[in-house]
Structure formats: structure tokens, C-alpha cells
């Protein structure tokens, strides 16, 4: 039994290497290279050692302590990520608009990261071709575009088969970059003295504002840390921690140490690429191929993470419904969201063509991730107090340290605002605005519908004994204690009631998944009226017909889908007496609502069994 648990733990850790650590694992490709470029290529040996010290302690404090040791404890029934944390704190512990706003902003920033990561990763890998073949330099950006087009075009096919190679490939990657770093350290073992935090602090003290601004480049070493938390639900804490402490962290530290040893050994120019310079010339082309494959894997993880976050946001009521395709029968997390995929591809290609090099794109990269980490630290303080019940002094001390460090990285990255840093902020602002329009408009719509209806008992009493037509009518409703507006419209215009009427409400719980035995909840009302609620987690894709056909005591009668009609409303908003700003936001909501995936398709209801009834709602 112990051997089985150990084998499973090892398999999950291997899987985590392929999915979780792609982003942070490929950061050695561009972190020190960007630092050299931002410093004008004038890194003296003492400066290189100071930078290496800052990189190591950023990995230790931000990744090892903040994420791996502390914040991974703040799970929402096993799921992680800023939206799961927002759901835990902003809904389960009382619905709080400020917490929800923080989660929405963090999610918007991560969508921007989803476009930047593939661009900077693939560019940095293919830039390795400049070392063995300098003549290829003008073609790096076009080659990157081709690789990225292929990557995004493949998404609709799913990654269930090739994802099994992700873990072994990334394991090989970490072993090789660790070995390359070890070779560099063997030539100059004195670089290991820079593991002392005092070396990094001395560097900051001696270089003033220039040293502080270099933190923007140093931060790139930890840009994938948020993925550790976001992907926790796929593998669990223990496998992620085992992979980090057992392989990833030692390999990263060794590689950064080896690159630093190279800088200490000889002067460098702003165009230097110390990662590839660590490799013997004869092996540089194979290393470029492996680096390109590793960056594709890193990009794949970010893209699939954006798909998963889209589904979470839809289930939490933050985004309109979009078409989601399940690409694997075995892995629930393997999905494809076409609109998100093509939007990310368009933005990624624009960034690649516009910036044309990884060091130029790095200015845009750090701002989005550092801001997300700062928001996560703020929510973490709330988790310490409300979930873990830590004392105020302890919570303030630990969360305050993380907020201070994250805030420093944000400030350092903001210095590059006009050099591309504005792009992820503008993208996040647009997404945040759209999410707020949708959330507010949806809430206004529900309130207006509930205002214009009447209680179920009064309705049943009013129409008791009236003639009915054969069959079952299912009315989709946000509440089961009031009459759905489509039912009122059907009665008003068609003058009919079915012999069985089901008031169906689909509830998204503040947990990732719901036990199938608790999927359906029903109450038999009077006169063949039934109130039913189907429960799903925010990581699940609803399938209403499948839930209604479950043979459980919770389903009050056997559904015959050929005799069942589903009634839904297609409503238009009519603003009354609102400010111009509120009217504008409602128009945006109406546009999103009009172009959203129909509820029947999202809930997988057969189109031949659907009746849509239009109407107007005054808000």
C-alpha cells in the first residue's frame, strides 16, 4: 500500500513538472539576459553576484515560502487560483464586493499574462539560434510567429495524448539546465557566496534607483509562481511541493549560478545570451530545439489555464456563456474554448511582431504578474484571519512582508510602463470593465424579473383545476419560489399550461465539484408543480438532460425527453430613468448577452425541445 502511494505521488509529481512548472522553468532563458539588456550590458562581477543573490531570494521568498509553503494551504475544496480564493473569501464567507472586485482584476491580469507568456517564451528560445548561427537573427521573429500559429491552431484537437510527454520532456529540461549550470559553477564556485541575502541587499543599497529598477528584471525569475497555486486542483499540494523542492528549485538555482559564473568570468555585451553560452557550441542547436519544445509546453499550460479560468468565471457569473468543448474523456481539465483561443492568438501575434525580442517584451510581462501576486497577497491576509484563524499580529507580519516585496516588484516594473508595460494593464482594464458590466447587468436583470412576477403558491391557487395540455414543461428560472417570466408569457400569449410543470434552477456552488449523489434536489409543490435545483461546481460543465434522467429518489418522476419542452426567455432591457453611465454599461451587458452562448446550448439541452419566448424588462 505504501509503495502504491509512493508510485502515485511520483506519477503526480512527474505530471506537475509538465503542467505546473513550464512557465517558471523556462524563465532562465530570459531573466538574466533581460537584466543585462536593461543595465546597458555593463554588469561588473560584483553587480552580477548581487543580481544572482536577488534572483535566488526571490525564488525562495516568493515561490518557496509564499506560494509553495503558505498560500497553497488556502484551497477551495482542493482547487487553487485567485478565482477559487475569491470564491472562498468573497462568497462562502459572505458576499463582499471588494473581494469579488479583487478576484476579477486578478483574473483579468492573468488573461493578459496568457497572451504574453507564449510570445516571450518562444522568442527567448529561438533567440538561441543567434549564437551558433548569427545570420538567422532577422528571422527569429517570423519563426516565432510560425511556431505560435501552429501552437494555437492545434488547441482544438486537444492535448490528451501529447500531454503525457510533457512531464518527461520537462524533467529532461530541468536536468539539462541544472547540469549546464553546474558546469559553470565548477569553473567559478565562488559565485555560491552570493547565496547570502546580504549580497543582494548590499547591491540594492549601493546602486540606489538603478538597483531598484533592476528588480523588474529580477522578478522575471518568479513569473510562473502563480501557476503553482492555480494548478493545485489538478495534482494536489504534495506532488507540486515534491517536484519543486526535489528538482525544479535546485535546477533553477544551479542554472542561474552558472550564468552568473559566466558573467564573472568575462565581460558581456547587451546582446549576450548567457543561457546558451553555457552550452558547448556543438550542442547549442539541440539545446535550442529542446528549449523551443519546453517553451511550447509552458505556453500550452498557460493557454489551457486560460481555458479553465474562463469556465470558472462563467460559472461564477463573471463572464457570459461561451462554447466549451471537452477534448478528453479521461481528463476533465482538458477543454477547448474557441473564442479565448483565437483572441489569445491574435494578441500574442501582435505582441510578437511588435516587440520582436524577449528583452523588449519583458517590460510588458512583469507588470501583469506582479500585480496579480500583490492582489493574491491581499486576499491571503484575509484567508489567514478568516480561514486559518491566525492572530492579527502574525497575519500582519507575514502578509505584510509579502505585500511589501510584491509592491516593490510592481513599482519596479511600472518604470517600464511606457515601454510596453501599459499593454497588459490596458487589456486587464478592458476585461475587468466587461466583467463588471456583465455581473452588474445580470444582477439588475434578476432583480427586475423577480419584481415583475408573483409567488408560486398564489399562481397555483389561481389556476388550480384549469385545463392542461399533455406533457412536461420545464421553465429555467433563477429562483424556485416565484413564477418564471417565460411561464407568465406562455400563459398570456398561448393560453396553455402543461400537465406537469417543473421550475428548474441550476445552481453553481462555491466548490469545484459536487458529489453526483447530491446533484439534484427537488420539492413537489401542489397540483403537479415541481421545484428542482441542479447543483454543479464552478469547475464542472452543466448537462441538464443528463441530470434529469438520473434514476435517484431526488428526481420526482421519470422524464420522457420526447414529451418534455424547455421554455427559456429572450429578454430585452429597457432603461428607465438611469444615468448615462449606467445606460452605457447596460448596453454593453445587452451586447454581451445577445452574443453569449444560449442557455439551452450551455446546459446541453436538445435544441428540438426548446421554446424561446421574447419580452422586455424595465430597469
Coordinates of C-alpha atoms in Angstrom, one line a residue:
X1 CA 0.0 0.0 0.0
X2 CA 2.8 2.4 0.9
X3 CA 4.6 1.5 -2.4
X4 CA 1.3 2.3 -4.3
X5 CA 1.0 5.6 -2.6
X6 CA 4.6 6.4 -3.4
X7 CA 4.2 5.4 -7.1
X8 CA 1.1 7.6 -7.4
X9 CA 2.9 10.5 -5.7
X10 CA 5.8 10.1 -8.1
X11 CA 3.5 10.0 -11.1
X12 CA 1.6 13.1 -10.0
X13 CA 4.9 14.9 -9.4
X14 CA 6.0 14.0 -12.9
X15 CA 2.7 15.3 -14.3
X16 CA 3.2 18.5 -12.3
X17 CA 6.6 19.0 -13.9
X18 CA 5.0 19.1 -17.3
X19 CA 2.0 21.3 -16.5
X20 CA 2.8 23.4 -13.5
X21 CA 6.4 24.3 -13.9
X22 CA 6.7 25.1 -17.7
X23 CA 6.5 28.9 -17.2
X24 CA 8.9 29.3 -14.2
X25 CA 11.1 26.5 -15.6
X26 CA 11.8 28.4 -18.8
X27 CA 12.5 31.8 -17.1
X28 CA 16.3 31.2 -17.1
X29 CA 16.1 31.8 -20.9
X30 CA 15.4 35.5 -20.5
X31 CA 15.8 36.6 -16.9
X32 CA 19.5 37.4 -16.7
X33 CA 19.5 38.2 -20.5
X34 CA 16.9 40.9 -19.8
X35 CA 18.8 42.2 -16.7
X36 CA 21.9 42.6 -18.9
X37 CA 20.0 44.5 -21.5
X38 CA 18.2 46.8 -19.0
X39 CA 21.6 47.6 -17.4
X40 CA 23.1 48.5 -20.7
X41 CA 25.4 45.4 -20.8
X42 CA 27.6 46.9 -18.1
X43 CA 27.3 44.3 -15.3
X44 CA 30.5 44.1 -13.3
X45 CA 31.3 40.9 -11.4
X46 CA 30.1 42.4 -8.1
X47 CA 26.9 43.5 -9.8
X48 CA 26.3 40.1 -11.3
X49 CA 26.7 38.5 -7.9
X50 CA 24.2 40.9 -6.4
X51 CA 21.7 40.2 -9.1
X52 CA 22.1 36.4 -8.6
X53 CA 21.5 36.8 -4.9
X54 CA 18.3 38.8 -5.6
X55 CA 17.1 36.1 -8.0
X56 CA 17.7 33.3 -5.6
X57 CA 16.0 35.0 -2.7
X58 CA 13.1 36.0 -4.9
X59 CA 12.6 32.3 -5.7
X60 CA 12.9 31.4 -2.0
X61 CA 10.6 34.1 -0.6
X62 CA 8.0 34.4 -3.4
X63 CA 7.8 30.8 -4.7
X64 CA 9.1 28.5 -1.9
X65 CA 7.6 30.4 1.1
X66 CA 4.7 32.4 -0.1
X67 CA 3.2 30.0 -2.7
X68 CA 4.5 26.5 -2.0
X69 CA 4.6 26.7 1.8
X70 CA 1.8 29.1 2.7
X71 CA -0.8 30.1 0.2
X72 CA -1.3 26.6 -1.2
X73 CA -3.0 25.9 2.1
X74 CA -5.8 28.3 1.1
X75 CA -7.6 25.9 -1.2
X76 CA -11.3 25.9 -2.1
X77 CA -12.1 22.2 -1.7
X78 CA -8.8 21.3 -3.3
X79 CA -8.9 24.0 -6.1
X80 CA -6.5 27.0 -6.2
X81 CA -6.0 30.2 -8.1
X82 CA -7.2 33.7 -7.5
X83 CA -10.8 33.0 -8.6
X84 CA -11.1 30.0 -6.3
X85 CA -9.7 32.1 -3.5
X86 CA -12.1 34.9 -4.4
X87 CA -15.0 32.4 -4.3
X88 CA -13.8 31.1 -0.9
X89 CA -13.5 34.6 0.7
X90 CA -16.0 36.7 -1.2
X91 CA -18.9 34.3 -1.3
X92 CA -18.5 31.5 1.2
X93 CA -17.6 33.9 4.0
X94 CA -20.2 36.5 3.0
X95 CA -20.6 38.1 -0.4
X96 CA -18.3 41.1 -0.4
X97 CA -18.0 43.3 -3.5
X98 CA -14.4 44.4 -2.7
X99 CA -13.1 40.8 -2.6
X100 CA -15.0 39.9 -5.8
X101 CA -13.5 43.0 -7.5
X102 CA -10.0 41.9 -6.4
X103 CA -10.6 38.5 -7.9
X104 CA -12.0 39.9 -11.1
X105 CA -9.0 42.2 -11.5
X106 CA -6.6 39.3 -10.8
X107 CA -8.3 37.1 -13.4
X108 CA -8.2 39.9 -16.0
X109 CA -4.5 40.4 -15.4
X110 CA -3.9 36.6 -15.8
X111 CA -5.7 36.6 -19.1
X112 CA -3.2 39.2 -20.3
X113 CA -0.4 37.0 -19.0
X114 CA -1.8 34.2 -21.1
X115 CA -1.0 36.3 -24.2
X116 CA 2.4 37.4 -23.2
X117 CA 3.9 34.1 -21.9
X118 CA 3.8 32.3 -25.2
X119 CA 5.3 35.3 -27.0
X120 CA 8.2 35.9 -24.7
X121 CA 8.9 32.2 -24.1
X122 CA 9.1 31.1 -27.8
X123 CA 11.0 34.3 -28.7
X124 CA 13.6 33.6 -26.0
X125 CA 14.1 30.0 -27.1
X126 CA 14.5 30.8 -30.8
X127 CA 16.9 33.6 -30.0
X128 CA 19.3 30.9 -29.0
X129 CA 19.9 30.4 -32.7
X130 CA 21.8 33.7 -32.9
X131 CA 24.7 32.1 -31.0
X132 CA 25.6 29.3 -33.4
X133 CA 24.1 31.0 -36.5
X134 CA 24.2 34.8 -36.2
X135 CA 22.8 35.2 -39.7
X136 CA 19.5 33.9 -38.6
X137 CA 18.8 36.8 -36.3
X138 CA 16.4 38.7 -38.7
X139 CA 14.3 35.5 -39.0
X140 CA 13.8 34.8 -35.2
X141 CA 10.5 36.8 -35.0
X142 CA 9.0 35.3 -38.2
X143 CA 9.9 31.8 -37.0
X144 CA 8.3 32.5 -33.6
X145 CA 5.1 33.6 -35.4
X146 CA 5.0 30.3 -37.2
X147 CA 5.6 28.3 -34.0
X148 CA 2.8 30.2 -32.2
X149 CA 0.3 29.9 -35.1
X150 CA 0.9 26.1 -35.0
X151 CA 0.5 26.0 -31.2
X152 CA -2.8 27.9 -31.2
X153 CA -4.1 26.1 -34.3
X154 CA -3.6 22.7 -32.6
X155 CA -5.6 23.6 -29.5
X156 CA -9.0 22.4 -30.9
X157 CA -7.5 18.9 -31.3
X158 CA -6.9 18.6 -27.5
X159 CA -3.6 17.7 -25.8
X160 CA -4.7 14.5 -24.1
X161 CA -2.2 12.3 -26.0
X162 CA 0.9 14.5 -26.2
X163 CA 0.4 15.9 -22.7
X164 CA 1.8 12.5 -21.5
X165 CA 5.1 13.6 -22.9
X166 CA 5.1 17.0 -21.0
X167 CA 6.4 15.5 -17.8
X168 CA 9.3 13.6 -19.2
X169 CA 10.3 16.4 -21.5
X170 CA 10.3 19.0 -18.7
X171 CA 12.2 16.5 -16.4
X172 CA 14.9 16.3 -19.1
X173 CA 14.8 20.1 -19.4
X174 CA 15.4 20.6 -15.7
X175 CA 18.2 18.0 -15.5
X176 CA 20.0 19.6 -18.5
X177 CA 19.7 23.2 -17.3
X178 CA 20.9 22.1 -13.9
X179 CA 23.9 20.3 -15.4
X180 CA 24.8 23.3 -17.6
X181 CA 24.7 25.5 -14.5
X182 CA 26.8 23.1 -12.5
X183 CA 29.4 23.2 -15.2
X184 CA 29.6 26.9 -14.9
X185 CA 29.7 26.8 -11.1
X186 CA 32.6 24.3 -11.3
X187 CA 34.7 27.0 -13.0
X188 CA 33.8 29.7 -10.5
X189 CA 32.5 28.1 -7.3
X190 CA 32.9 31.5 -5.5
X191 CA 29.6 32.6 -7.0
X192 CA 27.8 30.4 -4.4
X193 CA 28.8 33.1 -1.8
X194 CA 26.1 35.2 -3.4
X195 CA 23.5 32.8 -1.9
X196 CA 23.8 35.0 1.2
X197 CA 20.9 37.5 1.3
X198 CA 23.4 40.3 2.4
X199 CA 24.9 40.3 -1.1
X200 CA 21.7 41.2 -2.7
X201 CA 20.8 43.8 -0.1
X202 CA 24.2 45.4 -0.4
X203 CA 23.7 45.6 -4.2
X204 CA 20.3 47.4 -3.7
X205 CA 21.9 49.8 -1.1
X206 CA 24.9 50.6 -3.3
X207 CA 23.0 51.2 -6.6
X208 CA 20.1 53.2 -5.4
X209 CA 17.4 53.8 -8.0
X210 CA 19.2 51.8 -10.7
X211 CA 19.4 48.8 -8.5
X212 CA 15.7 49.1 -7.5
X213 CA 14.7 49.3 -11.2
X214 CA 16.7 46.2 -11.9
X215 CA 14.2 44.4 -9.7
X216 CA 11.8 44.5 -12.6
X217 CA 14.2 42.1 -14.5
X218 CA 14.9 40.0 -11.4
X219 CA 11.2 39.4 -10.9
X220 CA 11.0 37.5 -14.2
X221 CA 12.5 34.5 -12.4
X222 CA 9.3 34.0 -10.4
X223 CA 6.7 34.9 -13.1
X224 CA 5.3 31.3 -13.1
X225 CA 4.7 31.1 -9.4
X226 CA 1.0 31.9 -9.6
X227 CA 0.7 28.7 -11.7
X228 CA 1.7 26.6 -8.7
X229 CA -1.4 27.8 -6.9
X230 CA -3.8 27.9 -9.9
X231 CA -3.0 24.3 -10.9
X232 CA -3.2 22.9 -7.4
X233 CA -6.5 21.2 -8.1
X234 CA -5.0 19.1 -10.9
X235 CA -2.3 17.5 -8.8
X236 CA -2.6 18.4 -5.1
X237 CA -0.1 20.0 -2.7
X238 CA 2.3 17.2 -2.1
X239 CA 3.2 16.4 -5.7
X240 CA 3.7 20.1 -6.5
X241 CA 5.9 20.6 -3.4
X242 CA 7.8 17.4 -4.1
X243 CA 8.6 18.5 -7.7
X244 CA 9.6 22.0 -6.6
X245 CA 11.9 21.1 -3.8
X246 CA 13.2 17.9 -5.3
X247 CA 14.1 19.1 -8.8
X248 CA 12.8 22.5 -10.0
X249 CA 14.3 24.8 -7.4
X250 CA 17.8 23.1 -7.4
X251 CA 17.9 23.1 -11.2
X252 CA 16.9 26.8 -11.4
X253 CA 19.4 27.9 -8.7
X254 CA 22.2 25.9 -10.4
X255 CA 21.4 27.4 -13.8
X256 CA 21.3 31.0 -12.6
X257 CA 24.5 30.3 -10.7
X258 CA 26.1 29.0 -13.9
X259 CA 25.0 32.0 -15.9
X260 CA 26.4 34.3 -13.1
X261 CA 29.7 32.5 -13.2
X262 CA 29.8 33.2 -16.9
X263 CA 29.3 36.9 -16.3
X264 CA 32.0 36.9 -13.6
X265 CA 34.4 35.1 -16.0
X266 CA 34.4 37.6 -18.8
X267 CA 32.8 40.9 -19.8
X268 CA 29.5 40.8 -21.6
X269 CA 27.6 43.0 -24.0
X270 CA 24.0 43.9 -24.0
X271 CA 23.4 41.3 -26.8
X272 CA 24.8 38.5 -24.7
X273 CA 22.8 35.3 -24.1
X274 CA 24.4 33.7 -21.1
X275 CA 21.9 30.8 -21.0
X276 CA 23.0 29.4 -24.4
X277 CA 26.6 30.5 -23.9
X278 CA 26.8 27.9 -21.0
X279 CA 26.3 25.2 -23.6
X280 CA 29.2 23.8 -25.7
X281 CA 29.0 25.1 -29.3
X282 CA 28.4 21.6 -30.7
X283 CA 25.3 21.1 -28.6
X284 CA 23.7 24.5 -28.9
X285 CA 21.4 23.6 -31.8
X286 CA 19.9 20.6 -29.9
X287 CA 19.6 22.8 -26.8
X288 CA 17.6 25.4 -28.9
X289 CA 15.3 22.6 -30.1
X290 CA 14.8 21.4 -26.5
X291 CA 14.2 25.0 -25.3
X292 CA 11.6 25.6 -28.1
X293 CA 9.8 22.4 -27.0
X294 CA 9.9 23.4 -23.4
X295 CA 8.5 26.9 -24.2
X296 CA 5.8 25.3 -26.2
X297 CA 4.9 23.2 -23.2
X298 CA 5.0 26.3 -21.0
X299 CA 2.7 28.1 -23.4
X300 CA 0.4 25.2 -23.6
X301 CA 0.0 25.2 -19.8
X302 CA -0.8 28.9 -19.8
X303 CA -3.4 28.5 -22.6
X304 CA -5.2 25.6 -21.0
X305 CA -5.1 27.6 -17.7
X306 CA -6.9 30.4 -19.5
X307 CA -9.5 28.0 -20.7
X308 CA -10.0 26.6 -17.2
X309 CA -10.2 30.2 -15.8
X310 CA -12.8 31.1 -18.4
X311 CA -15.0 28.2 -17.3
X312 CA -14.6 29.2 -13.6
X313 CA -15.5 32.8 -14.4
X314 CA -18.6 31.8 -16.4
X315 CA -19.8 29.5 -13.6
X316 CA -19.2 32.3 -11.0
X317 CA -21.3 34.7 -13.1
X318 CA -18.4 37.0 -14.1
X319 CA -18.4 36.3 -17.9
X320 CA -21.1 35.5 -20.4
X321 CA -21.5 31.9 -21.6
X322 CA -19.3 30.7 -24.4
X323 CA -19.0 27.5 -26.2
X324 CA -16.8 25.0 -24.4
X325 CA -15.6 21.7 -25.9
X326 CA -14.4 18.8 -23.8
X327 CA -11.3 17.4 -25.6
X328 CA -10.6 14.4 -23.4
X329 CA -12.9 11.7 -22.0
X330 CA -10.4 10.9 -19.2
X331 CA -9.2 14.3 -18.1
X332 CA -11.9 16.8 -17.0
X333 CA -9.4 19.7 -17.2
X334 CA -8.8 19.1 -21.0
X335 CA -11.2 21.6 -22.6
X336 CA -11.1 24.0 -25.6
X337 CA -12.7 27.5 -25.7
X338 CA -12.5 28.7 -29.2
X339 CA -13.2 32.4 -28.6
X340 CA -10.5 32.6 -25.9
X341 CA -8.0 30.7 -28.0
X342 CA -8.3 32.9 -31.1
X343 CA -8.3 36.1 -29.0
X344 CA -5.2 35.0 -27.2
X345 CA -3.5 34.1 -30.5
X346 CA -4.3 37.4 -32.1
X347 CA -2.9 39.3 -29.1
X348 CA 0.1 37.0 -28.9
X349 CA 1.0 37.5 -32.5
X350 CA 0.6 41.3 -32.3
X351 CA 3.0 41.3 -29.3
X352 CA 5.5 39.1 -31.1
X353 CA 5.5 41.2 -34.2
X354 CA 5.5 44.5 -32.4
X355 CA 8.3 43.8 -29.9
X356 CA 10.3 41.2 -31.9
X357 CA 12.6 40.3 -29.0
X358 CA 12.2 38.8 -25.5
X359 CA 14.0 41.6 -23.6
X360 CA 11.7 44.2 -25.1
X361 CA 8.6 42.1 -24.3
X362 CA 9.9 41.6 -20.7
X363 CA 8.7 45.1 -19.8
X364 CA 5.1 44.1 -20.5
X365 CA 5.5 40.7 -18.9
X366 CA 6.4 41.7 -15.3
X367 CA 3.6 44.2 -14.6
X368 CA 0.7 41.8 -15.1
X369 CA 2.1 39.0 -13.0
X370 CA 3.5 41.2 -10.2
X371 CA 0.1 42.9 -9.8
X372 CA -1.7 39.6 -9.7
X373 CA 0.7 38.4 -7.0
X374 CA 0.1 41.6 -5.0
X375 CA -3.7 41.0 -5.2
X376 CA -3.2 37.4 -4.1
X377 CA -1.2 38.6 -1.1
X378 CA -4.0 40.9 0.0
X379 CA -6.5 38.0 -0.3
X380 CA -4.1 35.8 1.6
X381 CA -4.2 38.1 4.6
X382 CA -7.9 37.7 4.7
X383 CA -7.5 33.9 4.5
X384 CA -5.1 34.0 7.4
X385 CA -7.6 35.8 9.5
X386 CA -10.9 34.2 8.4
X387 CA -10.0 30.7 7.3
X388 CA -6.9 29.8 9.3
X389 CA -7.9 32.0 12.3
X390 CA -4.3 33.3 12.8
X391 CA -3.7 36.0 15.2
X392 CA -3.7 39.6 13.8
X393 CA 0.0 40.2 14.7
X394 CA 1.2 37.0 12.9
X395 CA -1.1 37.7 9.9
X396 CA 0.1 41.3 9.5
X397 CA 3.7 40.3 9.9
X398 CA 3.7 37.6 7.2
X399 CA 1.2 39.1 4.8
X400 CA 2.8 42.5 5.3
X401 CA 6.2 41.1 4.2
X402 CA 4.7 39.6 1.1
X403 CA 2.8 42.8 0.2
X404 CA 6.0 44.9 0.7
X405 CA 8.0 42.6 -1.6
X406 CA 5.2 42.3 -4.2
X407 CA 4.7 46.1 -4.1
X408 CA 8.4 46.7 -4.7
X409 CA 8.3 44.4 -7.8
X410 CA 5.1 46.2 -9.0
X411 CA 6.8 49.6 -8.5
X412 CA 10.0 48.5 -10.3
X413 CA 8.0 47.1 -13.2
X414 CA 5.9 50.3 -13.5
X415 CA 9.1 52.1 -14.6
X416 CA 8.7 50.3 -17.9
X417 CA 5.0 51.4 -18.3
X418 CA 5.6 53.4 -21.4
X419 CA 7.9 50.8 -22.9
X420 CA 5.2 48.2 -23.3
X421 CA 4.0 47.8 -19.6
X422 CA 0.8 49.6 -20.5
X423 CA -0.4 46.7 -22.8
X424 CA -1.3 44.1 -20.1
X425 CA -2.8 46.9 -17.9
X426 CA -5.0 48.1 -20.8
X427 CA -6.0 44.5 -21.6
X428 CA -6.9 43.9 -18.0
X429 CA -8.8 47.1 -17.7
X430 CA -11.0 46.2 -20.7
X431 CA -11.6 42.7 -19.4
X432 CA -12.4 44.0 -15.9
X433 CA -14.8 46.5 -17.4
X434 CA -16.6 43.8 -19.4
X435 CA -16.8 41.5 -16.4
X436 CA -18.2 44.3 -14.2
X437 CA -20.8 45.2 -16.9
X438 CA -21.9 41.5 -17.1
X439 CA -22.0 41.0 -13.3
X440 CA -24.0 44.2 -12.7
X441 CA -26.3 43.8 -15.6
X442 CA -27.1 40.2 -14.7
X443 CA -27.9 41.2 -11.1
X444 CA -30.1 44.1 -12.4
X445 CA -31.9 41.7 -14.8
X446 CA -32.6 39.2 -12.0
X447 CA -33.9 41.9 -9.7
X448 CA -36.2 43.2 -12.4
X449 CA -37.6 39.8 -13.2
X450 CA -38.2 39.0 -9.6
X451 CA -40.0 42.3 -9.2
X452 CA -42.4 41.6 -12.1
X453 CA -43.5 38.2 -11.1
X454 CA -45.6 36.7 -8.2
X455 CA -45.2 33.9 -5.6
X456 CA -45.7 30.3 -6.7
X457 CA -48.5 29.5 -4.2
X458 CA -50.6 32.3 -5.4
X459 CA -50.1 31.3 -9.0
X460 CA -51.0 27.6 -8.3
X461 CA -54.2 28.6 -6.4
X462 CA -55.2 30.9 -9.2
X463 CA -55.0 28.3 -11.9
X464 CA -56.0 25.2 -10.0
X465 CA -58.4 23.0 -12.0
X466 CA -57.9 24.8 -15.3
X467 CA -57.5 22.6 -18.4
X468 CA -53.9 21.4 -19.3
X469 CA -52.1 20.0 -22.3
X470 CA -50.2 16.7 -22.2
X471 CA -46.5 16.7 -21.5
X472 CA -43.9 18.2 -19.2
X473 CA -42.9 21.9 -19.3
X474 CA -39.5 22.8 -17.8
X475 CA -39.0 26.5 -17.1
X476 CA -35.5 27.7 -16.5
X477 CA -35.5 30.0 -13.5
X478 CA -33.1 31.8 -11.2
X479 CA -35.5 31.1 -8.3
X480 CA -37.9 28.4 -7.4
X481 CA -40.3 30.4 -5.1
X482 CA -41.6 32.8 -7.8
X483 CA -43.2 32.3 -11.2
X484 CA -40.6 32.4 -14.1
X485 CA -41.4 35.2 -16.5
X486 CA -41.4 32.7 -19.5
X487 CA -44.3 30.9 -17.8
X488 CA -46.3 34.1 -17.5
X489 CA -45.6 35.0 -21.1
X490 CA -46.6 31.5 -22.3
X491 CA -49.8 31.6 -20.4
X492 CA -50.5 35.2 -21.6
X493 CA -49.9 34.6 -25.3
X494 CA -50.6 30.8 -25.8
X495 CA -53.2 30.3 -23.0
X496 CA -51.9 26.9 -22.1
X497 CA -50.5 25.0 -19.1
X498 CA -48.8 21.6 -19.3
X499 CA -49.9 18.7 -17.1
X500 CA -46.6 18.8 -15.3
X501 CA -44.6 22.0 -14.7
X502 CA -41.0 21.9 -13.5
X503 CA -39.4 25.1 -12.2
X504 CA -35.7 24.4 -12.8
X505 CA -32.9 26.3 -11.3
X506 CA -29.2 25.5 -12.0
X507 CA -27.1 26.5 -9.0
X508 CA -23.3 26.9 -9.2
X509 CA -21.8 26.1 -5.8
X510 CA -18.8 27.7 -4.3
X511 CA -16.8 24.5 -4.7
X512 CA -15.1 22.9 -7.7
X513 CA -17.2 19.8 -8.0
X514 CA -20.4 18.5 -6.5
X515 CA -20.9 14.9 -5.4
X516 CA -23.2 13.2 -8.1
X517 CA -25.4 11.9 -5.3
X518 CA -26.2 15.5 -4.3
X519 CA -26.6 16.7 -7.9
X520 CA -30.4 17.0 -7.9
X521 CA -32.7 18.5 -5.3
X522 CA -36.5 18.6 -5.8
X523 CA -39.6 19.6 -4.0
X524 CA -43.1 18.5 -5.0
X525 CA -45.5 21.5 -4.9
X526 CA -49.2 21.4 -5.3
X527 CA -51.1 20.5 -8.5
X528 CA -48.3 18.8 -10.3
X529 CA -45.9 21.7 -9.9
X530 CA -42.3 20.7 -9.1
X531 CA -39.4 22.9 -8.0
X532 CA -36.0 21.3 -8.9
X533 CA -32.4 22.5 -8.4
X534 CA -29.4 21.0 -10.1
X535 CA -26.1 21.7 -8.4
X536 CA -22.8 22.0 -10.2
X537 CA -19.3 23.1 -9.0
X538 CA -17.6 26.0 -10.6
X539 CA -15.2 23.6 -12.4
X540 CA -18.0 21.5 -13.9
X541 CA -19.8 21.7 -17.2
X542 CA -23.6 21.6 -16.7
X543 CA -25.6 18.9 -18.5
X544 CA -29.2 19.3 -17.6
X545 CA -30.8 16.4 -19.5
X546 CA -28.3 14.0 -18.1
X547 CA -29.1 15.2 -14.5
X548 CA -32.9 14.9 -15.2
X549 CA -32.5 11.4 -16.4
X550 CA -30.7 10.2 -13.2
X551 CA -32.6 7.4 -11.5
X552 CA -32.4 8.8 -8.0
X553 CA -35.1 9.5 -5.4
X554 CA -34.4 13.2 -5.9
X555 CA -35.9 13.1 -9.4
X556 CA -39.7 13.1 -8.7
X557 CA -40.8 11.3 -11.9
X558 CA -39.3 9.7 -15.0
X559 CA -38.6 12.2 -17.7
X560 CA -39.5 11.4 -21.3
X561 CA -37.5 13.8 -23.3
X562 CA -39.8 13.4 -26.3
X563 CA -42.7 14.8 -24.3
X564 CA -40.7 17.5 -22.5
X565 CA -40.4 21.1 -23.6
X566 CA -37.9 23.6 -22.2
X567 CA -39.0 27.2 -22.0
X568 CA -36.5 30.0 -21.8
X569 CA -36.8 33.8 -22.1
X570 CA -35.0 36.0 -24.6
X571 CA -35.4 39.4 -22.9
X572 CA -34.5 43.0 -24.0
X573 CA -33.6 45.6 -21.4
X574 CA -35.4 49.0 -21.4
X575 CA -33.6 51.5 -19.2
X576 CA -35.8 53.9 -17.3
X577 CA -34.5 57.0 -15.5
X578 CA -30.9 55.9 -15.3
X579 CA -27.7 57.9 -15.7
X580 CA -25.9 57.9 -19.0
X581 CA -23.1 55.8 -17.5
X582 CA -25.5 53.1 -16.2
X583 CA -27.3 53.0 -19.5
X584 CA -23.9 52.6 -21.3
X585 CA -23.0 49.7 -19.0
X586 CA -26.4 48.1 -19.6
X587 CA -25.9 48.4 -23.3
X588 CA -22.6 46.6 -23.0
X589 CA -24.4 43.9 -20.9
X590 CA -27.1 43.6 -23.6
X591 CA -24.5 43.2 -26.3
X592 CA -22.7 40.5 -24.3
X593 CA -26.0 38.8 -23.5
X594 CA -27.1 38.9 -27.1
X595 CA -23.8 37.3 -28.3
X596 CA -23.4 34.9 -25.4
X597 CA -23.9 31.2 -25.9
X598 CA -27.7 30.4 -25.5
X599 CA -28.5 29.0 -22.1
X600 CA -30.0 25.9 -23.7
X601 CA -26.8 25.1 -25.5
X602 CA -24.6 25.9 -22.5
X603 CA -26.8 23.5 -20.4
X604 CA -26.7 20.9 -23.3
X605 CA -30.5 20.9 -23.8
X606 CA -31.6 19.4 -27.2
X607 CA -32.4 22.3 -29.5
X608 CA -35.5 20.5 -30.8
X609 CA -37.1 20.6 -27.3
X610 CA -36.6 24.3 -26.7
X611 CA -39.2 27.1 -26.9
X612 CA -37.9 30.7 -26.6
X613 CA -40.2 33.5 -25.5
X614 CA -39.2 37.1 -26.0
X615 CA -40.1 40.1 -23.8
X616 CA -38.9 43.4 -22.4
X617 CA -37.7 44.2 -19.0
X618 CA -37.6 47.7 -17.5
X619 CA -34.6 48.6 -15.4

